[in-house]
GROMACS .gro file of C-alpha atoms in nm:
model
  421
    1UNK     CA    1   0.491  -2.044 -10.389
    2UNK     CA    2   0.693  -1.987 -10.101
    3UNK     CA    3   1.011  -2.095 -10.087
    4UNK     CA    4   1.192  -2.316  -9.775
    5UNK     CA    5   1.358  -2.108  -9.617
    6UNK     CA    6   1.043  -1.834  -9.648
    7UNK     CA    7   0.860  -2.077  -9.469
    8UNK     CA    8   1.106  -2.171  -9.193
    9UNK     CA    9   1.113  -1.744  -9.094
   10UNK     CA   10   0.767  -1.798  -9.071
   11UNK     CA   11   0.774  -2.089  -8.803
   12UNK     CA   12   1.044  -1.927  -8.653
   13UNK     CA   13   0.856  -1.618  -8.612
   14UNK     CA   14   0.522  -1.835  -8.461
   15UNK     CA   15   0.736  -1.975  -8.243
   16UNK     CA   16   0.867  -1.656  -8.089
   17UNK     CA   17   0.514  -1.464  -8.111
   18UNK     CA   18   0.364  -1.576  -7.791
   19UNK     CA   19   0.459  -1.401  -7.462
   20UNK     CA   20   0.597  -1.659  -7.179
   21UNK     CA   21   0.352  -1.498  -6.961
   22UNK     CA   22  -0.009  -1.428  -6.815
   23UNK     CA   23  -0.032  -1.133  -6.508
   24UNK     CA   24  -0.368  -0.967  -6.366
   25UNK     CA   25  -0.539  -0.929  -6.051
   26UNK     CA   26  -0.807  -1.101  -5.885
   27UNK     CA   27  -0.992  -1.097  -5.539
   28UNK     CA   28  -0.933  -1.234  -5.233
   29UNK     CA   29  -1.134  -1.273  -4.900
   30UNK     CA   30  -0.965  -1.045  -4.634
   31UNK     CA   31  -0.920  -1.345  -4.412
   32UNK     CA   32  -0.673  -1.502  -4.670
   33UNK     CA   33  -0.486  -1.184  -4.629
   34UNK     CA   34  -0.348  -1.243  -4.268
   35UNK     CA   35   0.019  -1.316  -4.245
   36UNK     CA   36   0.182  -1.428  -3.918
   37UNK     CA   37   0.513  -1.462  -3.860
   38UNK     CA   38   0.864  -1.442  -3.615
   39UNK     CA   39   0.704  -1.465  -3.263
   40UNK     CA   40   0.380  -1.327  -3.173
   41UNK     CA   41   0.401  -1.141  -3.551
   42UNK     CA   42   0.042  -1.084  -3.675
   43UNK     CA   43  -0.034  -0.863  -3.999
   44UNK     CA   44  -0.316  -0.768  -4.200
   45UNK     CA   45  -0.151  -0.751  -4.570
   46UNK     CA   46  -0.523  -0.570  -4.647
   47UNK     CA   47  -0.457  -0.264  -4.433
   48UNK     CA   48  -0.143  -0.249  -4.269
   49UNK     CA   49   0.015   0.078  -4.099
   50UNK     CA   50   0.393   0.153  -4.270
   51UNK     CA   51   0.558   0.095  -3.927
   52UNK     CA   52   0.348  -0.239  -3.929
   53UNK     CA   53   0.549  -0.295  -4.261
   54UNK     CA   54   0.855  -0.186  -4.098
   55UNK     CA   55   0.846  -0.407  -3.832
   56UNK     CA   56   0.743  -0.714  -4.102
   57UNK     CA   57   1.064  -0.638  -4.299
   58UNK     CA   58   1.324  -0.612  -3.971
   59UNK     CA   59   1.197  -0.946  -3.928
   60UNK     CA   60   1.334  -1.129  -4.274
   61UNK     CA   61   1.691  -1.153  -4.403
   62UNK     CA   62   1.883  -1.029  -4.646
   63UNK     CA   63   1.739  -1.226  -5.006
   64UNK     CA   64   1.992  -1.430  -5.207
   65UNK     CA   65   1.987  -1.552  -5.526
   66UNK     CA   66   2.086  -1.861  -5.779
   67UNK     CA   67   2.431  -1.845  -5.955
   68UNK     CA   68   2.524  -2.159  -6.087
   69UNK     CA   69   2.311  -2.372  -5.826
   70UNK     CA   70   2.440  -2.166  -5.534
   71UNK     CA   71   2.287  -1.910  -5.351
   72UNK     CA   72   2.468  -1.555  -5.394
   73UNK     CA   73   2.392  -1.276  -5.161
   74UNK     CA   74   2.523  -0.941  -5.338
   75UNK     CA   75   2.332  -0.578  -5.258
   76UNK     CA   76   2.445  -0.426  -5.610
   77UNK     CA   77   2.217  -0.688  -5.773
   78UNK     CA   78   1.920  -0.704  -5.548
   79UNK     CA   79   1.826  -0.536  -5.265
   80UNK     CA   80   1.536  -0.724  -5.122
   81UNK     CA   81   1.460  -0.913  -4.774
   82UNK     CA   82   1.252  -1.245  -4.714
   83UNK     CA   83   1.100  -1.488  -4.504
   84UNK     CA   84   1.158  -1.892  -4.552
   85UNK     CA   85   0.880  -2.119  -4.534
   86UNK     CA   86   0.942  -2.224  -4.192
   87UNK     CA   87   0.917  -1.821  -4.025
   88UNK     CA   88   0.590  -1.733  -4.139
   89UNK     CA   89   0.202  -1.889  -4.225
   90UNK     CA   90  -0.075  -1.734  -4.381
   91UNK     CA   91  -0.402  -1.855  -4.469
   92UNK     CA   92  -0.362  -1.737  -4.833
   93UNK     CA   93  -0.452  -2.050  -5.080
   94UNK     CA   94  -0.391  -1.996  -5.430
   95UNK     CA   95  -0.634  -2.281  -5.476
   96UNK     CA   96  -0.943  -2.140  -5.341
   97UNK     CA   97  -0.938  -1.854  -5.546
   98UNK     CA   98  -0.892  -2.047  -5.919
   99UNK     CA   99  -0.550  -1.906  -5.936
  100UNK     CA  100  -0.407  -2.295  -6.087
  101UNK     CA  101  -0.737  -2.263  -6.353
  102UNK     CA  102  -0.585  -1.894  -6.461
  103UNK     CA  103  -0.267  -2.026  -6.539
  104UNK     CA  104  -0.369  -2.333  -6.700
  105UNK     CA  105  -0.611  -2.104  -6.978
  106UNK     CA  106  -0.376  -1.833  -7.008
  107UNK     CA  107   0.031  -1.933  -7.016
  108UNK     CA  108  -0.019  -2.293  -7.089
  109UNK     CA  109  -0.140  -2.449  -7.430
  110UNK     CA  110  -0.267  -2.737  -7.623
  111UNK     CA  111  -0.259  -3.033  -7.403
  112UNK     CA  112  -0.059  -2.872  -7.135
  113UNK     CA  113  -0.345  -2.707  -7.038
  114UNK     CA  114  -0.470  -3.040  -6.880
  115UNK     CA  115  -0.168  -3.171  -6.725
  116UNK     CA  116  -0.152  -3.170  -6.317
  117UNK     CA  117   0.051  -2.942  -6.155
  118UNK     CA  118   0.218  -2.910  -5.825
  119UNK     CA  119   0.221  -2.571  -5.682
  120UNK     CA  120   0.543  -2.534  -5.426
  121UNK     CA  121   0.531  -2.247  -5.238
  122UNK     CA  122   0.916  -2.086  -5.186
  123UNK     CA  123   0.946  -1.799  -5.023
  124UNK     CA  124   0.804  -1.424  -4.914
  125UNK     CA  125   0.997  -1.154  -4.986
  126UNK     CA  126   0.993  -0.750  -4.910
  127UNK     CA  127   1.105  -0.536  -5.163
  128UNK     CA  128   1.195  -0.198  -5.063
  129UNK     CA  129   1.453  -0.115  -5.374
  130UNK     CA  130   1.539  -0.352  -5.646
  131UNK     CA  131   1.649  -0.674  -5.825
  132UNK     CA  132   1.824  -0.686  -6.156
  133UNK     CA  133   1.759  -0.900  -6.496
  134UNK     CA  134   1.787  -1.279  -6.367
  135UNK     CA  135   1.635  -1.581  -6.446
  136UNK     CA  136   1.508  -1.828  -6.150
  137UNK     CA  137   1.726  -2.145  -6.107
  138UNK     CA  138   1.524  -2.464  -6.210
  139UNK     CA  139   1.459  -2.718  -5.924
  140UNK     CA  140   1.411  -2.994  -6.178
  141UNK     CA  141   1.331  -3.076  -6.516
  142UNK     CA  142   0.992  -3.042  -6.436
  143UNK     CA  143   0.966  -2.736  -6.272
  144UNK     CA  144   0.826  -2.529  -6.589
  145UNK     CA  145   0.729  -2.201  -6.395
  146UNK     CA  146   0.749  -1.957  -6.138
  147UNK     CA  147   0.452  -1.768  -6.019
  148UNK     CA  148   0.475  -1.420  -5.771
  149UNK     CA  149   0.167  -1.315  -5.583
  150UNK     CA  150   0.222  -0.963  -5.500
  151UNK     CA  151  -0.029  -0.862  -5.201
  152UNK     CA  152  -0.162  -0.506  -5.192
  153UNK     CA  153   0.044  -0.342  -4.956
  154UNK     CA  154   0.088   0.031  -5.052
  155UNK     CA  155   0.381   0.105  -5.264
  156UNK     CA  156   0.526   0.286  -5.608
  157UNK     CA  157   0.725   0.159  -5.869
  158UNK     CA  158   0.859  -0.205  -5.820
  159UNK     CA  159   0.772  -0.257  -6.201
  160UNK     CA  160   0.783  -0.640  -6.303
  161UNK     CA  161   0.966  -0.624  -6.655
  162UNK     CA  162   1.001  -0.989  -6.853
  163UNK     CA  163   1.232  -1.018  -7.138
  164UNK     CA  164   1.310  -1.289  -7.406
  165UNK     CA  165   1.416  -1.328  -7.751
  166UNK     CA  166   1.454  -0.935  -7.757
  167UNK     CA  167   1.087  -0.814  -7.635
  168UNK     CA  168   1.018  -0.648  -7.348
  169UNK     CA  169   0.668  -0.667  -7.117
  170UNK     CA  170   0.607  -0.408  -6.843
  171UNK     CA  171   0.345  -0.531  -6.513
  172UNK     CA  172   0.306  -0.245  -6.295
  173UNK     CA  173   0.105  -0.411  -6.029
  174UNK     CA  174   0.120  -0.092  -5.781
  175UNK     CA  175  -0.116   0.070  -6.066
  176UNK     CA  176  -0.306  -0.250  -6.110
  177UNK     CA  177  -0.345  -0.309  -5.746
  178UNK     CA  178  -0.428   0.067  -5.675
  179UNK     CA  179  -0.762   0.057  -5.937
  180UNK     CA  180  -0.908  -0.253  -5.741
  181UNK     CA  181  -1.058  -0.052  -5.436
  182UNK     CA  182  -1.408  -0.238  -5.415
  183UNK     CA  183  -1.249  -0.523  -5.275
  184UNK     CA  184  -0.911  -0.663  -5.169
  185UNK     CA  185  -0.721  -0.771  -5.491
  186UNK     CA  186  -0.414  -0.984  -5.525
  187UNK     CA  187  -0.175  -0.921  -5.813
  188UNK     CA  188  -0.030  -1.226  -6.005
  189UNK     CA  189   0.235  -1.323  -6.272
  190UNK     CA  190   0.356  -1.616  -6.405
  191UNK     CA  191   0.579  -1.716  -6.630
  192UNK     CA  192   0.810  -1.995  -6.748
  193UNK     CA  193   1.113  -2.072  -6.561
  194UNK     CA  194   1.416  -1.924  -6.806
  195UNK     CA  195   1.231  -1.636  -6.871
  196UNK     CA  196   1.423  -1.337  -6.831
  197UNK     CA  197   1.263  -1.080  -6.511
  198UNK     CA  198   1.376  -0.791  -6.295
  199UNK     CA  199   1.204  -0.593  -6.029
  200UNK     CA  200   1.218  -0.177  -6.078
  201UNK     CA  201   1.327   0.019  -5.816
  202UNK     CA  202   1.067   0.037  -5.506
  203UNK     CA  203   1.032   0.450  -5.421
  204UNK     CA  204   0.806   0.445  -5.164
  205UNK     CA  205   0.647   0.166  -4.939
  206UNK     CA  206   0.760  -0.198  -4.930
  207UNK     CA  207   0.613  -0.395  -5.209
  208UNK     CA  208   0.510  -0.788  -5.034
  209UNK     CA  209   0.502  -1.124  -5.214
  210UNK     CA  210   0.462  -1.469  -5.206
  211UNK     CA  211   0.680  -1.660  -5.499
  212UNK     CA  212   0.592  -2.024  -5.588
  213UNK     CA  213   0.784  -2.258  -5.805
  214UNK     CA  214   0.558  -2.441  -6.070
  215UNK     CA  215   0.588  -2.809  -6.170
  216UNK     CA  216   0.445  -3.079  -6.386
  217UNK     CA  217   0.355  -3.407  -6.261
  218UNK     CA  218   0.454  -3.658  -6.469
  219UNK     CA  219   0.277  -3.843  -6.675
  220UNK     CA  220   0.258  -4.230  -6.760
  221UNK     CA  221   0.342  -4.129  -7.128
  222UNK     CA  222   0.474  -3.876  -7.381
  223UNK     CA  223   0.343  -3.596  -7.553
  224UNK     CA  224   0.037  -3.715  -7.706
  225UNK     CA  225  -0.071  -3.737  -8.041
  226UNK     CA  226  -0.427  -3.575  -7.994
  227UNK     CA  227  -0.412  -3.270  -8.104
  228UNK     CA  228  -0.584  -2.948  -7.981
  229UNK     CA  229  -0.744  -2.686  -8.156
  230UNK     CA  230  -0.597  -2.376  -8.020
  231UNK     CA  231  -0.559  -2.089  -8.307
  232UNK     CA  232  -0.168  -2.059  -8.186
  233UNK     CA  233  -0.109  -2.460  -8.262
  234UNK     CA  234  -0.348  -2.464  -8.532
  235UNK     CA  235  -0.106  -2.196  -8.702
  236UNK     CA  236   0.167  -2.360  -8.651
  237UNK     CA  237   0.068  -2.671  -8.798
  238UNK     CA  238  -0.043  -2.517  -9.087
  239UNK     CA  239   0.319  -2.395  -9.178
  240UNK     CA  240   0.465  -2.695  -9.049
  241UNK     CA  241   0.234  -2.950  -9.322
  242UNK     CA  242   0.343  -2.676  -9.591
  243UNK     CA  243   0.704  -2.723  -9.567
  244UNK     CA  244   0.738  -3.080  -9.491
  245UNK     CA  245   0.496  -3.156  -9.813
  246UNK     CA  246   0.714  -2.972  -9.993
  247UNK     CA  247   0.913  -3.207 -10.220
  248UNK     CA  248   1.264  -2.992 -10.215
  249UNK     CA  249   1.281  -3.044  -9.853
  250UNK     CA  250   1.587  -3.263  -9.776
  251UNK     CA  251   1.466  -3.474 -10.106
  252UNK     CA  252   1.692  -3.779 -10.010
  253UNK     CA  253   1.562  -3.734  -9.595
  254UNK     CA  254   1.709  -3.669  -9.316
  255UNK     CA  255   1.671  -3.472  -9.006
  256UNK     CA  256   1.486  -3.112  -8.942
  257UNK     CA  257   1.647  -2.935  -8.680
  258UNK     CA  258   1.462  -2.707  -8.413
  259UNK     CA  259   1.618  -2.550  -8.120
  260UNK     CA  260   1.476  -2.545  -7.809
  261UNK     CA  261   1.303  -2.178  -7.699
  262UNK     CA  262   1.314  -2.249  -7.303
  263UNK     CA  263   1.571  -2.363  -7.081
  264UNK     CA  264   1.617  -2.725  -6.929
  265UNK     CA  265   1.828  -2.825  -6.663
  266UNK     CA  266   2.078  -3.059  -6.786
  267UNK     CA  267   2.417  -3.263  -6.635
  268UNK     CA  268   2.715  -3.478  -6.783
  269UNK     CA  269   2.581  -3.799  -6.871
  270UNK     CA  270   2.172  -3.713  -6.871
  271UNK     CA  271   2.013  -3.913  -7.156
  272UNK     CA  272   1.839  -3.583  -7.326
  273UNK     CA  273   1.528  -3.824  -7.417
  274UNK     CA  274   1.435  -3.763  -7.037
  275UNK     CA  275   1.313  -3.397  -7.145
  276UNK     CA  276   1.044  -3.527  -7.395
  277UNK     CA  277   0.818  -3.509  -7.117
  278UNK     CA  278   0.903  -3.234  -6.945
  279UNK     CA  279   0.904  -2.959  -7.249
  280UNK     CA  280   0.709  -2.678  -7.181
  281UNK     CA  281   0.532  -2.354  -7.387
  282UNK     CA  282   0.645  -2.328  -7.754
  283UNK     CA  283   0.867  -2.644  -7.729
  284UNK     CA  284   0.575  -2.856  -7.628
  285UNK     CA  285   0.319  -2.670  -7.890
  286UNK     CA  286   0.569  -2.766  -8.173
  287UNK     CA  287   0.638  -3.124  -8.042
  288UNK     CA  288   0.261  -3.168  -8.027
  289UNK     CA  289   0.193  -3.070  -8.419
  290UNK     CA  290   0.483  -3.286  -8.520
  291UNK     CA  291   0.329  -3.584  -8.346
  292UNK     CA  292   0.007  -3.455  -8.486
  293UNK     CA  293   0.111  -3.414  -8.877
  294UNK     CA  294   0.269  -3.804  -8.815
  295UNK     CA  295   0.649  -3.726  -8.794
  296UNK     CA  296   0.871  -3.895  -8.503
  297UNK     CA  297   1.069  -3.670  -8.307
  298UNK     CA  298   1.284  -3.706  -8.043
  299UNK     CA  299   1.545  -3.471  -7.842
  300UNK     CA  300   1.851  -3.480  -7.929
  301UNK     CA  301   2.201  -3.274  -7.820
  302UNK     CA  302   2.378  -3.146  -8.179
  303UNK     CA  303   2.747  -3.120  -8.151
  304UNK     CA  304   2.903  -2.939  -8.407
  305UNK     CA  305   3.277  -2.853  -8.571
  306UNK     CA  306   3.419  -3.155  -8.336
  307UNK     CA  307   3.744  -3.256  -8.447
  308UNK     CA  308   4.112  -3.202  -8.483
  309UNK     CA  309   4.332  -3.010  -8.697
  310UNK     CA  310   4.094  -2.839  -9.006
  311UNK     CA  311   3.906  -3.119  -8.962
  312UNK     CA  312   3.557  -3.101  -8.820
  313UNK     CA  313   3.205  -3.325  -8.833
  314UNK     CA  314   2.911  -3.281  -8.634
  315UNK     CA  315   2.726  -3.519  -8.477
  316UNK     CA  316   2.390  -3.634  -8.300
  317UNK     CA  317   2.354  -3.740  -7.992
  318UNK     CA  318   2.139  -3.889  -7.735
  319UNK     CA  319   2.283  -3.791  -7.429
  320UNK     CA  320   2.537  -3.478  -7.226
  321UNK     CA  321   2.864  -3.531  -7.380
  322UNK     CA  322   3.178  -3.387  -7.103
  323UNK     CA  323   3.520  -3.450  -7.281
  324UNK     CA  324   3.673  -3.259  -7.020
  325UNK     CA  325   4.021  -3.385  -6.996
  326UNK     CA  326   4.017  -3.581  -7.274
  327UNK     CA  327   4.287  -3.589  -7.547
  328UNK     CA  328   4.187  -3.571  -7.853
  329UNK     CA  329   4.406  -3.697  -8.138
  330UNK     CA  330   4.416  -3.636  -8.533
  331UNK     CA  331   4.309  -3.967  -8.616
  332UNK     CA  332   3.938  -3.869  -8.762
  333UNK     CA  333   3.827  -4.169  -8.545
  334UNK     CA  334   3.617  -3.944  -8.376
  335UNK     CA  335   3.323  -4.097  -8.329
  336UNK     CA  336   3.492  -4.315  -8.077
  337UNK     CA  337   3.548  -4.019  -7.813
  338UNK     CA  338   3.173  -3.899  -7.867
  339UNK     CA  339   3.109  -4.275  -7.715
  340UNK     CA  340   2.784  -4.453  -7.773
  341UNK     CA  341   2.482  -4.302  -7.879
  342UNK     CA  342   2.650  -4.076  -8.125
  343UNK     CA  343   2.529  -4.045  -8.517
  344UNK     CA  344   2.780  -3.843  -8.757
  345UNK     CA  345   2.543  -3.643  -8.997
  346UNK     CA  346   2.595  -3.387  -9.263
  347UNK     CA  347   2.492  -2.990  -9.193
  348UNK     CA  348   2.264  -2.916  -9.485
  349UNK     CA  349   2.054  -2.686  -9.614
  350UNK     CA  350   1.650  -2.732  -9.624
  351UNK     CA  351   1.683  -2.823  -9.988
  352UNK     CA  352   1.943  -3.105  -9.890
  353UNK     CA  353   2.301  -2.918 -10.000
  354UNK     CA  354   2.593  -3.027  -9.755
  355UNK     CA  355   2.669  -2.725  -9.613
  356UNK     CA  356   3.085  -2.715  -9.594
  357UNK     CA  357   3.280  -2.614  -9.255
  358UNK     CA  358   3.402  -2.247  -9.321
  359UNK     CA  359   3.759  -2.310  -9.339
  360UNK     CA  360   3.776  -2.632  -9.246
  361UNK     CA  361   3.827  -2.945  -9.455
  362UNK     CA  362   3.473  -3.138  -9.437
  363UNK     CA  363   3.382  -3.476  -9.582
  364UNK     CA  364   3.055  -3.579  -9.528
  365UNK     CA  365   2.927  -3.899  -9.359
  366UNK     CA  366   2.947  -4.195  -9.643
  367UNK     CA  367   2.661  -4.340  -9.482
  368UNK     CA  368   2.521  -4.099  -9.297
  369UNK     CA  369   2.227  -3.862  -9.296
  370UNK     CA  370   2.186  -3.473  -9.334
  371UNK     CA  371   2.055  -3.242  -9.082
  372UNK     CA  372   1.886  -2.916  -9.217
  373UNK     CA  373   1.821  -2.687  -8.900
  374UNK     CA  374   1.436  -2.511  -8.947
  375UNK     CA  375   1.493  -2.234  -8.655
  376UNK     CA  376   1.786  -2.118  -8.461
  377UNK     CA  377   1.981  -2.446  -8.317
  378UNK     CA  378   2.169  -2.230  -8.107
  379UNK     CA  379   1.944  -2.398  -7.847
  380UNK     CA  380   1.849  -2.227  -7.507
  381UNK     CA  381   1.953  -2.574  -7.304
  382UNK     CA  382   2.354  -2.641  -7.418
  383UNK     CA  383   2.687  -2.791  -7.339
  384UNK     CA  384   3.011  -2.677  -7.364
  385UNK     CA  385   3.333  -2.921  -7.234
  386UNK     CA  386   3.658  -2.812  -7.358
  387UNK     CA  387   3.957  -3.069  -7.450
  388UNK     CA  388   4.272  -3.066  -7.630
  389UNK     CA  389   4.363  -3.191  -7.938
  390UNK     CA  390   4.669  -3.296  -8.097
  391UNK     CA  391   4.795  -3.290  -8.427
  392UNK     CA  392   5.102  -3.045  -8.536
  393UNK     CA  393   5.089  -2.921  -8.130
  394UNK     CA  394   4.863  -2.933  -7.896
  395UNK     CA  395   4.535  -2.744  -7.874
  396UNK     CA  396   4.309  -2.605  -7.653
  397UNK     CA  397   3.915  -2.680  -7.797
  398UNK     CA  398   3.575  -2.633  -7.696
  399UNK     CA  399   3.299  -2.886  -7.753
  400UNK     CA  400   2.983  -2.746  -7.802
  401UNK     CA  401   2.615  -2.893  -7.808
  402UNK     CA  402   2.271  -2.782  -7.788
  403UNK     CA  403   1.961  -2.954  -7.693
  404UNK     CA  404   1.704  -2.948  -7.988
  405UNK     CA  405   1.412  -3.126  -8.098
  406UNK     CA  406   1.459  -3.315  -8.425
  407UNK     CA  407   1.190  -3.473  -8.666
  408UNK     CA  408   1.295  -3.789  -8.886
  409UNK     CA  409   1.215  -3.725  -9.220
  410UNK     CA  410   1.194  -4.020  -9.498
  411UNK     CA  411   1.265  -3.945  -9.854
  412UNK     CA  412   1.027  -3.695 -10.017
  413UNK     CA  413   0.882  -3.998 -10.197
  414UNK     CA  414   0.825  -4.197  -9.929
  415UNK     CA  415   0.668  -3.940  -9.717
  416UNK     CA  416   0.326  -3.892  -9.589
  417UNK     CA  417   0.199  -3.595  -9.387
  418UNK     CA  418  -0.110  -3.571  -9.191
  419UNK     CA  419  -0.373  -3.285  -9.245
  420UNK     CA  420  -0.475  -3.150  -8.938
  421UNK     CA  421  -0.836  -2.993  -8.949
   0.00000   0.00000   0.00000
């Protein structure tokens, strides 16, 4: 038999198995291939002359890009040009051509597959060198995606690389683009929104796309219980029911901790319950079997080693802590700066020991429940605020949190799991 902690590499390993993308080609009428733009600009992305090209990229601006919600123009970290919305028009329509269905079947899963989504279209750029490693800057919490339609203009290198969770994917969409020669072919990729990307060096000709930002449109309700029968969630399920039947598992209950894989925009104050509908990829396959197998989840930030002094506790919580300013004293009422919606529990291991502090002095909750983490909680969505505390002198501190999903488990008695088919 396998034991807990066997079993929790194994979900942790499902849940890092998929890649956060789908890429290909597909075909396009030449008439969707006409781009117009500046004054009078007319260009046939099909079959276009290099000084046709030329004249296309002396007509954009220098690209930017997102640092901290503000748009950074630096030539050491990309070298690219583009065109806003308002300079240019072409009759390209990612609808028409089933490019929506595509993504759908092959990046989404489950139920996501049938959620609506808004397509935004954001901006053409010219790429005639490079961009380095960067992740796009989320519009909202339910922007889940980017997509980049790279048109077949003639051009080498320009590699699109993705990386996450230490793996590496390669799309080299002047080779793809180059085999297509029966018919005009556009190249896609898309991909979810924290995903890791970078554009190769262009050698030779300019390399033309259109990037759209990807959204869900809410829905009336939460993830729903109906569960699908994709292999991937299927899988996952199947480990999930085997650990949480397992009657070592936090014996006494308590919480199962699971960090989020993707990245969420989040502020001071944001109730973290507002991202149950708005989770995306693995996060949303793993809420999905939880709901399935009958366990309540919710999203929840975990703060942990908050305190004064050697003494630290770790809490719960429902919403974006900031104690930015705040003086902290050494009176272990600390529950009272964390403010409402807080729950102390106890760090524990899947079989239910308190785990202690390292060197600090630790005395678990009286009345409080444990928290056994089942995958990294060193979430992708966090928090940090710093604040000082005083005991002997003051101190500088950090407050730390990460976003996570967390199931509610009852005593191993009392506990009843689902089998999903």
């Amino acid at each position: 038999m396998s034991s807990l902690s066997d079993i929790a590499r194994s979900i942790e390993a499902s849940l890092t198995s998929r890649p956060p993308y789908c890429s290909g080609t597909l075909p396009v009428p030449p008439e969707q291939l006409i781009l117009f733009y500046d004054i009078g600009g007319k260009l046939d992305l099909s079959d276009s002359a290099p000084e046709e090209l030329d004249k296309l990229s002396d007509a954009c601006q220098p690209a930017t890009f997102g640092v901290n919600k503000e748009d950074v123009y630096d030539e050491s970290y990309r070298k690219a040009r583009k065109l806003d919305i308002r300079n240019f028009a072409t009759l390209f329509n990612i609808d028409n051509i089933g490019l929506v269905d595509v993504i759908r079947n092959a990046l989404l899963e489950g139920e996501d597959e049938n959620r609506r989504i808004k397509v935004e279209m954001y901006k053409l750029n010219v790429y005639d060198s490079f961009f380095k490693p960067h992740k796009d800057t989320p519009r909202s919490a339910s922007m889940f995606g980017s997509l980049v339609v790279v048109f077949p203009t003639p051009h080498e290198g320009g590699e699109f690389v993705l990386k996450q969770d230490g793996h590496e994917w390669e799309v080299d969409f002047a080779r793809m683009i180059s085999d297509t020669v029966q018919q005009p072919c556009i190249g896609y990729v898309s991909f979810f929104a924290d995903v890791e990307h970078e554009v190769r060096i262009v050698t030779a000709g300019h390399r033309i796309t259109l990037t759209y930002n990807l959204y869900f449109i809410p829905e009336t309700q939460t993830v729903p219980a109906i569960f699908s029968s994709t292999p991937y969630e299927q899988r996952l399920a199947a480990l999930l029911y085997t650990l949480l039947n397992n009657p070592s598992l936090l014996p006494e209950g308590g919480y199962l901790g699971f960090g989020l894989r993707h990245q969420y925009p989040v502020e001071t104050g944001m109730e973290v319950e507002e991202l149950q509908d708005c989770l995306k990829g693995n996060d949303a396959a793993l809420a999905r079997a939880l709901s399935a197998l009958g366990v309540t989840w919710q999203v929840r930030v975990f703060y942990r080693d908050f305190g004064a002094s050697n003494y630290r506790y770790n809490y719960l919580h429902k919403r974006i802590v900031d104690l930015s300013g705040s003086e902290v004293e050494d009176d272990y009422n600390y529950g009272w700066y964390m403010g409402e919606g807080a729950e102390e529990v106890a760090y524990a291991s899947l079989d239910g020991q308190v785990i202690t502090q390292g060197c600090y002095d630790y005395d678990p909750p009286e009345n409080g429940r444990k928290l056994a983490r089942v995958t990294k909680m060193a979430s992708m969505t966090s928090s940090q605020s710093p604040y000082v505390t005083y005991g002997n002198e003051p101190t500088l501190e950090h407050l730390y949190g990460d976003v996570c999903i967390v199931a509610d488990l009852p005593a191993s008695e009392h506990r009843t799991i689902k089998e999903v088919a």
